CSV table of C-alpha atoms in Angstrom, one decimal:
chain,number,residue,atom,x,y,z
A,228,MET,CA,-9.9,-2.0,20.6
A,229,LYS,CA,-12.4,-2.9,17.9
A,230,ALA,CA,-13.6,-0.8,14.9
A,231,VAL,CA,-15.6,-0.7,11.8
A,232,VAL,CA,-13.1,-0.9,9.0
A,233,PHE,CA,-12.9,-1.1,5.3
A,234,ASP,CA,-9.6,-1.8,3.7
A,235,ASN,CA,-10.8,-1.1,0.1
A,236,HIS,CA,-13.3,1.0,-1.6
A,237,GLY,CA,-16.4,-0.8,-2.8
A,238,ASP,CA,-19.8,-1.9,-1.5
A,239,VAL,CA,-20.8,-2.9,2.1
A,240,SER,CA,-19.2,-6.3,1.7
A,241,GLU,CA,-15.8,-4.4,2.2
A,242,ILE,CA,-16.9,-3.5,5.8
A,243,CYS,CA,-15.8,-5.6,8.9
A,244,TRP,CA,-15.7,-5.3,12.5
A,245,ARG,CA,-12.2,-6.1,13.7
A,246,GLU,CA,-9.4,-5.5,16.0
A,247,TRP,CA,-7.7,-2.2,15.4
A,248,PRO,CA,-4.8,-0.5,17.4
A,249,GLU,CA,-6.0,1.7,20.3
A,250,PRO,CA,-4.9,5.3,19.5
A,251,GLU,CA,-2.1,6.8,21.4
A,252,VAL,CA,-2.7,10.2,23.1
A,253,LYS,CA,-0.4,13.0,22.0
A,254,PRO,CA,0.4,15.7,24.4
A,255,ASP,CA,-2.2,18.2,23.0
A,256,GLU,CA,-4.9,15.5,22.7
A,257,VAL,CA,-7.9,13.9,24.6
A,258,LYS,CA,-8.7,10.2,24.2
A,259,VAL,CA,-12.5,9.7,24.1
A,260,ARG,CA,-14.4,6.4,24.7
A,261,ILE,CA,-17.1,6.4,22.0
A,262,GLN,CA,-20.7,5.8,23.3
A,263,ALA,CA,-22.5,6.7,20.1
A,264,ALA,CA,-21.6,7.5,16.5
A,265,ALA,CA,-23.9,8.5,13.4
A,266,PHE,CA,-23.9,8.0,9.7
A,267,ASN,CA,-24.0,10.8,7.2
A,268,GLY,CA,-25.0,11.0,3.6
A,269,PHE,CA,-21.4,11.0,2.6
A,270,ASP,CA,-20.4,7.7,4.2
A,271,PRO,CA,-21.6,5.5,1.3
A,272,MET,CA,-19.7,7.9,-1.0
A,273,VAL,CA,-16.5,7.6,1.0
A,274,LEU,CA,-17.0,3.7,1.0
A,275,LYS,CA,-17.3,3.5,-2.7
A,276,GLY,CA,-14.6,6.1,-3.2
A,277,ILE,CA,-14.5,9.7,-4.1
A,278,PRO,CA,-11.8,10.4,-6.8
A,279,THR,CA,-11.0,14.0,-5.5
A,280,LEU,CA,-10.9,13.1,-1.9
A,281,LYS,CA,-7.9,11.5,-0.2
A,282,THR,CA,-9.3,8.9,2.1
A,283,PRO,CA,-6.7,7.0,4.2
A,284,LEU,CA,-6.9,3.1,3.9
A,285,PRO,CA,-7.7,1.1,5.8
A,286,MET,CA,-10.6,3.5,6.9
A,287,ILE,CA,-12.7,3.8,10.0
A,288,PRO,CA,-15.8,5.7,8.9
A,289,GLY,CA,-18.3,7.7,11.0
A,290,GLY,CA,-18.0,11.6,11.3
A,291,ASP,CA,-20.2,12.2,14.2
A,292,MET,CA,-19.6,10.9,17.7
A,293,ALA,CA,-20.1,11.5,21.4
A,294,GLY,CA,-18.6,9.7,24.4
A,295,GLU,CA,-16.6,10.2,27.6
A,296,VAL,CA,-13.1,11.5,28.3
A,297,ALA,CA,-10.7,8.4,28.9
A,298,GLU,CA,-7.3,9.9,28.9
A,299,ILE,CA,-5.7,13.4,28.8
A,300,GLY,CA,-2.6,14.4,27.2
A,301,SER,CA,0.3,16.0,29.1
A,302,ALA,CA,0.1,19.5,27.3
A,303,VAL,CA,-3.7,19.9,27.6
A,304,PRO,CA,-4.2,22.9,30.0
A,305,ALA,CA,-4.7,21.8,33.5
A,306,GLY,CA,-8.4,21.5,34.7
A,307,GLN,CA,-9.8,21.9,31.1
A,308,TRP,CA,-11.0,18.3,30.9
A,309,LYS,CA,-11.5,15.6,33.4
A,310,VAL,CA,-11.5,12.0,33.0
A,311,GLY,CA,-15.1,10.7,32.8
A,312,GLU,CA,-16.7,14.0,31.4
A,313,ARG,CA,-19.2,13.6,28.6
A,314,VAL,CA,-18.4,15.3,25.4
A,315,MET,CA,-19.3,15.7,21.7
A,316,VAL,CA,-16.5,15.6,19.1
A,317,MET,CA,-16.2,18.4,16.5
A,318,PRO,CA,-15.5,16.3,13.4
A,319,LEU,CA,-14.0,19.1,11.2
A,320,HIS,CA,-10.4,19.8,12.1
A,321,ILE,CA,-8.7,22.7,10.7
A,322,GLY,CA,-5.9,21.9,8.4
A,323,LYS,CA,-6.4,18.1,8.6
A,324,GLY,CA,-10.1,17.7,7.1
A,325,MET,CA,-13.1,15.9,8.2
A,326,MET,CA,-13.3,12.9,10.4
A,327,GLY,CA,-15.0,10.0,8.5
A,328,GLU,CA,-13.7,11.6,5.2
A,329,THR,CA,-10.0,12.6,5.2
A,330,MET,CA,-9.5,11.4,8.6
A,331,ARG,CA,-10.5,8.2,10.3
A,332,GLY,CA,-13.8,8.4,12.1
A,333,GLY,CA,-15.8,7.4,15.1
A,334,PHE,CA,-17.1,3.9,14.4
A,335,CYS,CA,-14.8,2.3,17.0
A,336,GLU,CA,-14.3,2.2,20.6
A,337,PHE,CA,-11.8,5.1,21.1
A,338,VAL,CA,-10.7,8.2,19.3
A,339,SER,CA,-8.0,10.8,20.1
A,340,VAL,CA,-8.4,14.3,19.1
A,341,GLN,CA,-6.9,17.7,19.9
A,342,HIS,CA,-8.5,19.0,23.0
A,343,GLN,CA,-10.0,22.2,21.3
A,344,TYR,CA,-12.3,20.0,19.2
A,345,LEU,CA,-14.4,18.8,22.3
A,346,ILE,CA,-17.6,20.2,23.5
A,347,ARG,CA,-19.1,19.5,27.0
A,348,LEU,CA,-22.5,17.7,26.9
A,349,PRO,CA,-25.3,19.2,29.1
A,350,ASP,CA,-26.6,16.5,31.5
A,351,ALA,CA,-30.0,16.5,29.7
A,352,VAL,CA,-28.5,15.4,26.3
A,353,SER,CA,-28.1,11.7,25.8
A,354,TYR,CA,-25.2,10.3,23.7
A,355,VAL,CA,-27.4,9.1,21.1
A,356,ASP,CA,-28.9,12.6,20.5
A,357,ALA,CA,-25.5,14.3,20.8
A,358,ALA,CA,-24.0,11.9,18.1
A,359,ALA,CA,-26.9,12.9,15.8
A,360,LEU,CA,-26.1,16.6,15.8
A,361,PRO,CA,-22.6,17.7,14.3
A,362,ILE,CA,-22.5,17.3,10.8
A,363,ALA,CA,-26.1,17.2,9.6
A,364,TYR,CA,-27.7,19.4,12.4
A,365,GLY,CA,-24.8,21.7,12.5
A,366,THR,CA,-25.0,22.4,8.8
A,367,ALA,CA,-28.8,22.9,9.0
A,368,HIS,CA,-28.6,25.2,11.9
A,369,ARG,CA,-25.9,27.4,10.2
A,370,MET,CA,-27.8,27.4,6.9
A,371,MET,CA,-31.3,28.2,8.4
A,372,ILE,CA,-30.5,30.2,11.6
A,373,THR,CA,-26.9,31.7,11.3
A,374,ARG,CA,-27.1,32.4,7.5
A,375,GLY,CA,-30.8,32.2,6.5
A,376,LYS,CA,-32.2,33.9,9.5
A,377,VAL,CA,-35.5,32.0,9.3
A,378,ARG,CA,-38.2,33.8,11.4
A,379,ALA,CA,-41.8,33.7,12.5
A,380,GLY,CA,-44.1,34.1,9.6
A,381,ASP,CA,-41.8,32.9,6.9
A,382,ARG,CA,-43.1,30.5,4.2
A,383,VAL,CA,-40.3,27.7,3.8
A,384,LEU,CA,-40.2,25.2,1.1
A,385,ILE,CA,-37.5,22.5,1.8
A,386,LEU,CA,-36.4,20.1,-0.8
A,387,GLY,CA,-34.9,16.7,0.3
A,388,ALA,CA,-36.5,16.9,3.6
A,389,THR,CA,-36.0,13.5,4.9
A,390,GLY,CA,-32.3,13.1,5.6
A,391,GLY,CA,-30.3,14.4,8.5
A,392,VAL,CA,-30.1,17.9,7.2
A,393,GLY,CA,-33.6,18.1,5.9
A,394,THR,CA,-35.3,16.8,9.0
A,395,CYS,CA,-33.4,19.4,11.0
A,396,CYS,CA,-34.3,22.1,8.6
A,397,VAL,CA,-38.1,21.3,9.1
A,398,GLN,CA,-37.7,21.3,12.9
A,399,LEU,CA,-35.7,24.5,13.1
A,400,ALA,CA,-38.0,26.3,10.8
A,401,LYS,CA,-40.9,25.3,12.9
A,402,LEU,CA,-39.0,26.4,16.1
A,403,ALA,CA,-38.7,29.7,14.5
A,404,GLY,CA,-42.6,30.0,13.8
A,405,ALA,CA,-42.4,29.5,10.0
A,406,GLU,CA,-45.0,27.7,7.8
A,407,VAL,CA,-43.2,24.7,6.2
A,408,ALA,CA,-43.8,22.8,3.0
A,409,ALA,CA,-41.4,19.7,2.9
A,410,CYS,CA,-40.6,17.6,-0.3
A,411,THR,CA,-40.1,13.9,-0.3
A,412,SER,CA,-40.4,11.1,-2.9
A,413,SER,CA,-41.9,8.5,-0.4
A,414,SER,CA,-45.4,8.4,0.9
A,415,VAL,CA,-44.0,6.7,4.2
A,416,LYS,CA,-41.6,9.5,4.7
A,417,ALA,CA,-44.5,12.0,3.8
A,418,ALA,CA,-46.3,10.8,7.0
A,419,GLN,CA,-43.1,11.1,9.1
A,420,LEU,CA,-42.5,14.7,8.0
A,421,LYS,CA,-46.1,15.5,9.3
A,422,GLU,CA,-45.1,14.0,12.6
A,423,ILE,CA,-42.0,16.2,13.0
A,424,GLY,CA,-44.1,19.3,12.2
A,425,ALA,CA,-44.4,20.0,8.5
A,426,ASP,CA,-47.5,21.9,7.7
A,427,HIS,CA,-47.5,20.7,4.1
A,428,VAL,CA,-45.8,17.8,2.5
A,429,ILE,CA,-45.2,17.6,-1.3
A,430,ASN,CA,-44.6,14.1,-2.9
A,431,THR,CA,-42.3,14.9,-5.8
A,432,LEU,CA,-43.1,11.6,-7.4
A,433,GLU,CA,-46.7,12.8,-7.9
A,434,GLN,CA,-46.6,16.5,-7.7
A,435,ASP,CA,-44.6,19.3,-9.0
A,436,PHE,CA,-43.2,21.3,-6.3
A,437,VAL,CA,-43.4,24.6,-8.0
A,438,GLU,CA,-46.9,24.0,-8.9
A,439,GLU,CA,-47.8,23.0,-5.3
A,440,THR,CA,-46.0,26.1,-3.9
A,441,VAL,CA,-48.0,28.5,-6.2
A,442,LYS,CA,-51.3,26.5,-5.0
A,443,LEU,CA,-50.2,27.1,-1.3
A,444,TRP,CA,-48.8,30.6,-1.3
A,445,GLY,CA,-49.5,32.2,-4.7
A,446,LYS,CA,-47.5,32.9,-7.8
A,447,PRO,CA,-44.2,34.9,-7.4
A,448,ARG,CA,-44.6,38.2,-9.2
A,449,VAL,CA,-42.2,40.9,-10.2
A,450,PHE,CA,-44.7,43.8,-9.6
A,451,GLY,CA,-47.6,44.1,-7.1
A,452,GLU,CA,-48.3,41.6,-4.4
A,453,SER,CA,-46.0,38.7,-4.8
A,454,GLY,CA,-46.7,35.1,-3.8
A,455,GLY,CA,-44.2,32.1,-3.4
A,456,ALA,CA,-42.0,31.0,-0.7
A,457,ASP,CA,-40.1,33.4,1.5
A,458,ILE,CA,-37.2,30.8,1.8
A,459,VAL,CA,-36.4,27.9,-0.4
A,460,VAL,CA,-34.0,25.4,0.9
A,461,ASN,CA,-32.2,23.5,-1.9
A,462,PHE,CA,-29.0,21.4,-1.2
A,463,ILE,CA,-29.8,19.1,-4.0
A,464,GLY,CA,-28.9,21.1,-6.9
A,465,GLY,CA,-29.1,19.3,-10.3
A,466,LYS,CA,-32.1,19.6,-12.4
A,467,ASN,CA,-34.1,21.0,-9.4
A,468,TRP,CA,-32.0,24.1,-9.0
A,469,GLY,CA,-33.3,26.0,-11.9
A,470,LYS,CA,-36.9,25.1,-10.9
A,471,SER,CA,-36.4,26.3,-7.4
A,472,LEU,CA,-35.9,29.9,-8.7
A,473,ARG,CA,-39.5,29.9,-9.8
A,474,ALA,CA,-40.8,29.1,-6.3
A,475,VAL,CA,-39.1,32.0,-4.4
A,476,LYS,CA,-41.1,35.2,-4.1
A,477,ARG,CA,-39.7,38.6,-4.8
A,478,ASP,CA,-36.8,39.6,-2.6
A,479,GLY,CA,-37.0,36.1,-1.2
A,480,ARG,CA,-34.1,33.7,-0.2
A,481,LEU,CA,-32.7,30.6,-1.7
A,482,LEU,CA,-30.4,28.7,0.7
A,483,THR,CA,-27.9,26.1,-0.3
A,484,CYS,CA,-25.3,24.1,1.5
A,485,GLY,CA,-24.6,21.4,-1.1
A,486,ALA,CA,-25.5,19.8,-4.5
A,487,THR,CA,-26.1,16.1,-3.9
A,488,ASP,CA,-27.6,15.7,-7.6
A,489,GLY,CA,-25.0,17.8,-9.2
A,490,TYR,CA,-23.1,21.1,-8.7
A,491,ASP,CA,-23.2,22.7,-12.2
A,492,PRO,CA,-26.9,22.9,-13.1
A,493,GLN,CA,-28.5,25.2,-15.7
A,494,THR,CA,-29.6,28.6,-14.1
A,495,ASP,CA,-31.9,31.0,-15.7
A,496,ILE,CA,-30.4,34.2,-14.2
A,497,ARG,CA,-33.4,36.3,-15.4
A,498,TYR,CA,-35.3,35.1,-12.4
A,499,ILE,CA,-32.5,36.3,-10.0
A,500,TRP,CA,-32.5,39.9,-11.3
A,501,SER,CA,-36.2,40.3,-12.1
A,502,PHE,CA,-37.4,38.9,-8.8
A,503,GLU,CA,-34.3,40.4,-6.9
A,504,LEU,CA,-33.5,37.1,-5.3
A,505,ASN,CA,-31.1,36.5,-2.5
A,506,ILE,CA,-28.9,33.3,-3.1
A,507,ILE,CA,-27.3,32.5,0.3
A,508,GLY,CA,-24.6,29.8,0.4
A,509,SER,CA,-23.8,28.2,3.8
A,510,ASN,CA,-20.5,26.2,4.3
A,511,GLY,CA,-20.5,23.6,7.2
A,512,TRP,CA,-20.9,24.9,10.8
A,513,ASP,CA,-19.0,26.1,13.6
A,514,MET,CA,-18.7,25.5,17.4
A,515,ASP,CA,-21.4,28.1,18.2
A,516,ASP,CA,-23.9,26.3,15.9
A,517,LEU,CA,-23.2,23.0,17.8
A,518,ARG,CA,-23.5,24.8,21.3
A,519,ALA,CA,-26.7,26.3,20.2
A,520,LEU,CA,-28.1,22.9,19.2
A,521,LEU,CA,-27.1,21.3,22.5
A,522,ASP,CA,-28.8,24.1,24.3
A,523,LEU,CA,-32.0,23.5,22.2
A,524,VAL,CA,-31.9,19.7,22.9
A,525,ALA,CA,-31.1,20.1,26.5
A,526,ALA,CA,-34.2,22.6,26.9
A,527,GLY,CA,-36.5,20.0,25.3
A,528,ARG,CA,-37.1,22.3,22.4
A,529,LEU,CA,-35.4,20.1,19.7
A,530,LYS,CA,-35.5,16.3,19.5
A,531,PRO,CA,-33.0,14.9,16.8
A,532,VAL,CA,-35.0,12.5,14.5
A,533,ILE,CA,-33.3,9.0,15.1
A,534,ALA,CA,-34.1,6.4,12.5
A,535,SER,CA,-32.2,3.5,14.1
A,536,VAL,CA,-29.8,2.5,16.8
A,537,ARG,CA,-27.6,-0.6,16.2
A,538,LYS,CA,-24.5,-2.2,17.6
A,539,MET,CA,-21.3,-1.4,15.7
A,540,GLN,CA,-21.1,-4.9,14.7
A,541,GLU,CA,-24.3,-4.3,12.5
A,542,ALA,CA,-22.7,-1.4,10.6
A,543,LYS,CA,-23.3,-3.1,7.2
A,544,THR,CA,-27.0,-3.1,7.8
A,545,SER,CA,-27.1,0.6,8.6
A,546,MET,CA,-24.8,1.5,5.8
A,547,GLN,CA,-27.1,-0.4,3.4
A,548,ASP,CA,-30.1,1.4,4.8
A,549,VAL,CA,-28.4,4.7,3.9
A,550,ILE,CA,-27.6,3.7,0.5
A,551,ASP,CA,-31.1,2.5,0.0
A,552,ARG,CA,-32.4,5.6,1.2
A,553,LYS,CA,-34.4,4.0,4.0
A,554,VAL,CA,-33.2,6.3,6.6
A,555,PHE,CA,-35.5,9.1,8.0
A,556,GLY,CA,-33.3,11.3,10.1
A,557,LYS,CA,-30.1,9.7,11.6
A,558,ALA,CA,-28.9,6.2,11.9
A,559,ILE,CA,-26.6,5.6,15.0
A,560,LEU,CA,-24.3,3.0,16.1
A,561,THR,CA,-23.1,2.3,19.6
A,562,PRO,CA,-20.1,0.1,20.7
């Protein structure tokens, strides 16, 4: 088979499309013929090299993937899977890590995975849409719905709203009936956020998101009628973490699933006790989150935001787009 491979850490010049041994199928595994696979924000970091992450070299990137069953191992329960069935691959494998990070990923023609990490695709869900879902959309679903419990009437402020996780947060909040203010540093992406349902867009290059939140929903107050956002979504961390506390209403929720700009920011904890804030962490996703997303897509209620669909031979171009922050939503590769 052929695969997108890098032999050494570095920039996109390390990436090539070349021959790679087709994976053998162990007794408890299923071989999947990949039909679509997607980039995530961690792909450039894995390419560059993360000191604390043990990435196997040579490496095949790509954590999200969907395809069809090509071969079934001898120990897979009879009748559980059939050759030709359409499936999504769960990329997080217990005890082994994440495909595309600590395990080789899906930017190739075939992968073999243990049978319990497959989910059937509804007929109405395309391979491209399915490949967009697992990591970013799964993370957003767990944070917004499973953990954050966003509901109709909530006022939701979303920082970093233009990537895979962020665009899904916007969509899920709107599906729940919330009023959404989405943050971006790009005027082009501001228009795109409006297109996917954001009620308000804050351009953080020109506007202070706390000041704009106060203009929209009033000032948070310790006593009396309190303004501010019911929910602030902040998976950026860094210098914006402390500021986020000032945008949450009394007894409001601050949701986090990561810290792309730094994990050890200054925090003025007076805001936490004075305004009785609820800080809710969310770690990854599970199979139920992915099944719920597939049901939403199949019903036509959720449409994954797709930035580009290219052949795997063009992986360098898409990777550079991710690095340059040109991607709004998900960048997809097909074999």
